[in-house]
PDB file of C-alpha atoms in Angstrom:
ATOM      1  CA  MET V   1     116.505  93.518 119.642  1.00  0.00           C
ATOM      2  CA  ASN V   2     117.540  96.268 122.020  1.00  0.00           C
ATOM      3  CA  ASP V   3     116.545  99.806 122.957  1.00  0.00           C
ATOM      4  CA  GLN V   4     118.190 101.191 119.784  1.00  0.00           C
ATOM      5  CA  THR V   5     116.237  98.810 117.543  1.00  0.00           C
ATOM      6  CA  LEU V   6     113.711 100.537 115.333  1.00  0.00           C
ATOM      7  CA  LEU V   7     110.290  98.928 115.477  1.00  0.00           C
ATOM      8  CA  LEU V   8     108.766  99.466 112.048  1.00  0.00           C
ATOM      9  CA  ARG V   9     105.050 100.187 111.791  1.00  0.00           C
ATOM     10  CA  GLN V  10     103.019 100.104 108.594  1.00  0.00           C
ATOM     11  CA  VAL V  11     100.478 102.923 108.396  1.00  0.00           C
ATOM     12  CA  HIS V  12      97.137 102.121 106.768  1.00  0.00           C
ATOM     13  CA  PRO V  13      95.759 104.834 104.442  1.00  0.00           C
ATOM     14  CA  LYS V  14      92.788 105.484 106.745  1.00  0.00           C
ATOM     15  CA  PHE V  15      95.277 106.377 109.505  1.00  0.00           C
ATOM     16  CA  PHE V  16      96.906 108.994 107.268  1.00  0.00           C
ATOM     17  CA  PRO V  17      94.204 111.669 106.928  1.00  0.00           C
ATOM     18  CA  ASP V  18      95.255 114.870 105.184  1.00  0.00           C
ATOM     19  CA  GLY V  19      98.791 113.509 104.776  1.00  0.00           C
ATOM     20  CA  GLU V  20      99.495 113.187 108.502  1.00  0.00           C
ATOM     21  CA  VAL V  21      99.905 110.077 110.623  1.00  0.00           C
ATOM     22  CA  SER V  22      97.075 109.567 113.111  1.00  0.00           C
ATOM     23  CA  SER V  23      97.774 108.158 116.566  1.00  0.00           C
ATOM     24  CA  GLN V  24      95.368 105.338 115.595  1.00  0.00           C
ATOM     25  CA  ALA V  25      98.296 103.889 113.623  1.00  0.00           C
ATOM     26  CA  PHE V  26      99.930 103.122 116.997  1.00  0.00           C
ATOM     27  CA  PHE V  27      96.826 101.923 118.806  1.00  0.00           C
ATOM     28  CA  PRO V  28      96.197  98.197 119.353  1.00  0.00           C
ATOM     29  CA  PHE V  29      92.631  97.263 118.500  1.00  0.00           C
ATOM     30  CA  PRO V  30      90.611  94.674 120.454  1.00  0.00           C
ATOM     31  CA  LYS V  31      91.484  91.902 117.973  1.00  0.00           C
ATOM     32  CA  ASP V  32      95.178  92.599 118.681  1.00  0.00           C
ATOM     33  CA  ASP V  33      94.817  91.541 122.337  1.00  0.00           C
ATOM     34  CA  GLY V  34      96.860  94.537 123.488  1.00  0.00           C
ATOM     35  CA  ARG V  35      99.734  93.865 121.085  1.00  0.00           C
ATOM     36  CA  LEU V  36     100.718  96.232 118.283  1.00  0.00           C
ATOM     37  CA  SER V  37     102.343  94.437 115.345  1.00  0.00           C
ATOM     38  CA  VAL V  38     105.650  95.849 114.155  1.00  0.00           C
ATOM     39  CA  TYR V  39     108.699  94.640 112.249  1.00  0.00           C
ATOM     40  CA  ASP V  40     112.076  94.245 113.961  1.00  0.00           C
ATOM     41  CA  GLY V  41     114.277  96.823 112.220  1.00  0.00           C
ATOM     42  CA  ASP V  42     117.386  94.803 113.099  1.00  0.00           C
ATOM     43  CA  GLN V  43     116.118  92.061 110.782  1.00  0.00           C
ATOM     44  CA  ILE V  44     114.397  93.939 107.944  1.00  0.00           C
ATOM     45  CA  THR V  45     114.590  97.351 106.268  1.00  0.00           C
ATOM     46  CA  GLY V  46     111.704  99.756 105.968  1.00  0.00           C
ATOM     47  CA  ALA V  47     111.489  99.121 102.221  1.00  0.00           C
ATOM     48  CA  ASP V  48     111.536  95.336 102.640  1.00  0.00           C
ATOM     49  CA  SER V  49     108.947  95.460 105.432  1.00  0.00           C
ATOM     50  CA  TYR V  50     106.695  97.564 103.188  1.00  0.00           C
ATOM     51  CA  GLN V  51     107.136  95.084 100.347  1.00  0.00           C
ATOM     52  CA  HIS V  52     106.327  92.153 102.644  1.00  0.00           C
ATOM     53  CA  TYR V  53     103.271  93.880 104.082  1.00  0.00           C
ATOM     54  CA  THR V  54     101.803  95.061 100.781  1.00  0.00           C
ATOM     55  CA  ALA V  55     102.923  92.507  98.186  1.00  0.00           C
ATOM     56  CA  THR V  56     103.261  89.328 100.251  1.00  0.00           C
ATOM     57  CA  LEU V  57     100.438  89.889 102.731  1.00  0.00           C
ATOM     58  CA  GLY V  58      98.293  91.957 100.347  1.00  0.00           C
ATOM     59  CA  LEU V  59      97.609  94.658 102.946  1.00  0.00           C
ATOM     60  CA  GLU V  60      97.520  98.436 102.487  1.00  0.00           C
ATOM     61  CA  SER V  61     100.168 100.849 103.733  1.00  0.00           C
ATOM     62  CA  VAL V  62     101.084 104.429 102.851  1.00  0.00           C
ATOM     63  CA  GLY V  63     104.508 103.992 104.379  1.00  0.00           C
ATOM     64  CA  VAL V  64     106.647 102.953 107.296  1.00  0.00           C
ATOM     65  CA  TRP V  65     107.198 104.918 110.496  1.00  0.00           C
ATOM     66  CA  ALA V  66     109.161 103.697 113.505  1.00  0.00           C
ATOM     67  CA  VAL V  67     109.701 103.984 117.206  1.00  0.00           C
ATOM     68  CA  SER V  68     112.795 102.739 118.991  1.00  0.00           C
ATOM     69  CA  GLY V  69     112.781 100.117 121.684  1.00  0.00           C
ATOM     70  CA  GLY V  70     113.955 102.814 124.107  1.00  0.00           C
ATOM     71  CA  GLU V  71     111.043 105.060 123.199  1.00  0.00           C
ATOM     72  CA  VAL V  72     108.631 102.197 123.836  1.00  0.00           C
ATOM     73  CA  VAL V  73     110.223 101.606 127.248  1.00  0.00           C
ATOM     74  CA  SER V  74     110.068 105.349 128.044  1.00  0.00           C
ATOM     75  CA  ALA V  75     106.287 105.120 127.474  1.00  0.00           C
ATOM     76  CA  GLU V  76     106.253 102.310 130.073  1.00  0.00           C
ATOM     77  CA  LEU V  77     105.394  99.673 127.458  1.00  0.00           C
ATOM     78  CA  THR V  78     107.331  96.576 126.476  1.00  0.00           C
ATOM     79  CA  TYR V  79     108.374  95.097 123.141  1.00  0.00           C
ATOM     80  CA  ARG V  80     109.528  91.662 122.067  1.00  0.00           C
ATOM     81  CA  ALA V  81     110.213  89.438 119.095  1.00  0.00           C
ATOM     82  CA  ASP V  82     107.125  87.524 117.989  1.00  0.00           C
ATOM     83  CA  SER V  83     108.132  85.503 114.949  1.00  0.00           C
ATOM     84  CA  VAL V  84     105.174  84.158 112.984  1.00  0.00           C
ATOM     85  CA  ALA V  85     104.954  81.810 110.004  1.00  0.00           C
ATOM     86  CA  GLY V  86     106.261  83.641 106.965  1.00  0.00           C
ATOM     87  CA  ASN V  87     107.621  86.575 108.986  1.00  0.00           C
ATOM     88  CA  ALA V  88     110.644  85.967 111.188  1.00  0.00           C
ATOM     89  CA  ALA V  89     110.969  89.752 111.689  1.00  0.00           C
ATOM     90  CA  HIS V  90     107.541  90.130 113.314  1.00  0.00           C
ATOM     91  CA  ALA V  91     107.589  91.763 116.739  1.00  0.00           C
ATOM     92  CA  VAL V  92     105.069  93.390 119.045  1.00  0.00           C
ATOM     93  CA  VAL V  93     104.741  96.413 121.274  1.00  0.00           C
ATOM     94  CA  ASP V  94     102.775  95.117 124.239  1.00  0.00           C
ATOM     95  CA  PHE V  95     100.179  97.422 125.794  1.00  0.00           C
ATOM     96  CA  GLY V  96      99.102  94.634 128.136  1.00  0.00           C
ATOM     97  CA  ALA V  97      95.659  94.970 129.680  1.00  0.00           C
ATOM     98  CA  LEU V  98      95.626  98.770 129.916  1.00  0.00           C
ATOM     99  CA  ALA V  99      92.317 100.610 129.686  1.00  0.00           C
ATOM    100  CA  GLU V 100      91.421 102.053 126.282  1.00  0.00           C
ATOM    101  CA  LYS V 101      91.915 105.631 127.523  1.00  0.00           C
ATOM    102  CA  GLU V 102      95.466 104.851 128.656  1.00  0.00           C
ATOM    103  CA  CYS V 103      96.219 103.025 125.374  1.00  0.00           C
ATOM    104  CA  ARG V 104      95.062 106.078 123.402  1.00  0.00           C
ATOM    105  CA  LYS V 105      97.335 108.343 125.460  1.00  0.00           C
ATOM    106  CA  LEU V 106     100.326 106.052 124.914  1.00  0.00           C
ATOM    107  CA  ALA V 107      99.545 105.711 121.190  1.00  0.00           C
ATOM    108  CA  LYS V 108      99.806 109.512 120.943  1.00  0.00           C
ATOM    109  CA  ARG V 109     103.255 109.378 122.562  1.00  0.00           C
ATOM    110  CA  LEU V 110     104.411 106.672 120.153  1.00  0.00           C
ATOM    111  CA  LYS V 111     103.024 108.624 117.202  1.00  0.00           C
ATOM    112  CA  LYS V 112     104.993 111.710 118.265  1.00  0.00           C
ATOM    113  CA  PHE V 113     108.227 109.711 118.450  1.00  0.00           C
ATOM    114  CA  ALA V 114     107.557 108.246 115.001  1.00  0.00           C
ATOM    115  CA  VAL V 115     106.563 111.539 113.375  1.00  0.00           C
ATOM    116  CA  ASP V 116     109.588 113.309 114.871  1.00  0.00           C
ATOM    117  CA  ARG V 117     111.766 110.600 113.300  1.00  0.00           C
ATOM    118  CA  ASP V 118     109.862 111.032 109.978  1.00  0.00           C
ATOM    119  CA  CYS V 119     108.762 108.428 107.499  1.00  0.00           C
ATOM    120  CA  LEU V 120     111.372 105.730 106.912  1.00  0.00           C
ATOM    121  CA  TYR V 121     109.882 104.474 103.667  1.00  0.00           C
ATOM    122  CA  ARG V 122     107.042 105.501 101.382  1.00  0.00           C
ATOM    123  CA  SER V 123     106.090 103.965  98.059  1.00  0.00           C
ATOM    124  CA  ALA V 124     106.904 105.975  94.964  1.00  0.00           C
TER     125      ALA V 124
END
């Protein structure tokens, strides 16, 4: 992975109100321990990541949006590979131990990068 790598994020239907991505899609929740799960776009396509997420893992997604490694760094966050059983392409954007208010602000920045890039994959 490098700063040009696209970090693919699945967007849950509840984070897609009125057909627009909410910044909540880029916000790590308490159970995430400050780490936002993404797919390493150097290892998997948007379509394949969607298929893995929905069919293999049985989770819901309206589509795949992405931020680049460089965009993550420009928001003063870090990213890294985080391979897990059954998903060698798993990676994380690490928000560390930032306060919730700061995480929300940074999630808005990531959302803007992703929305400006547009959806990479959406189911038919």
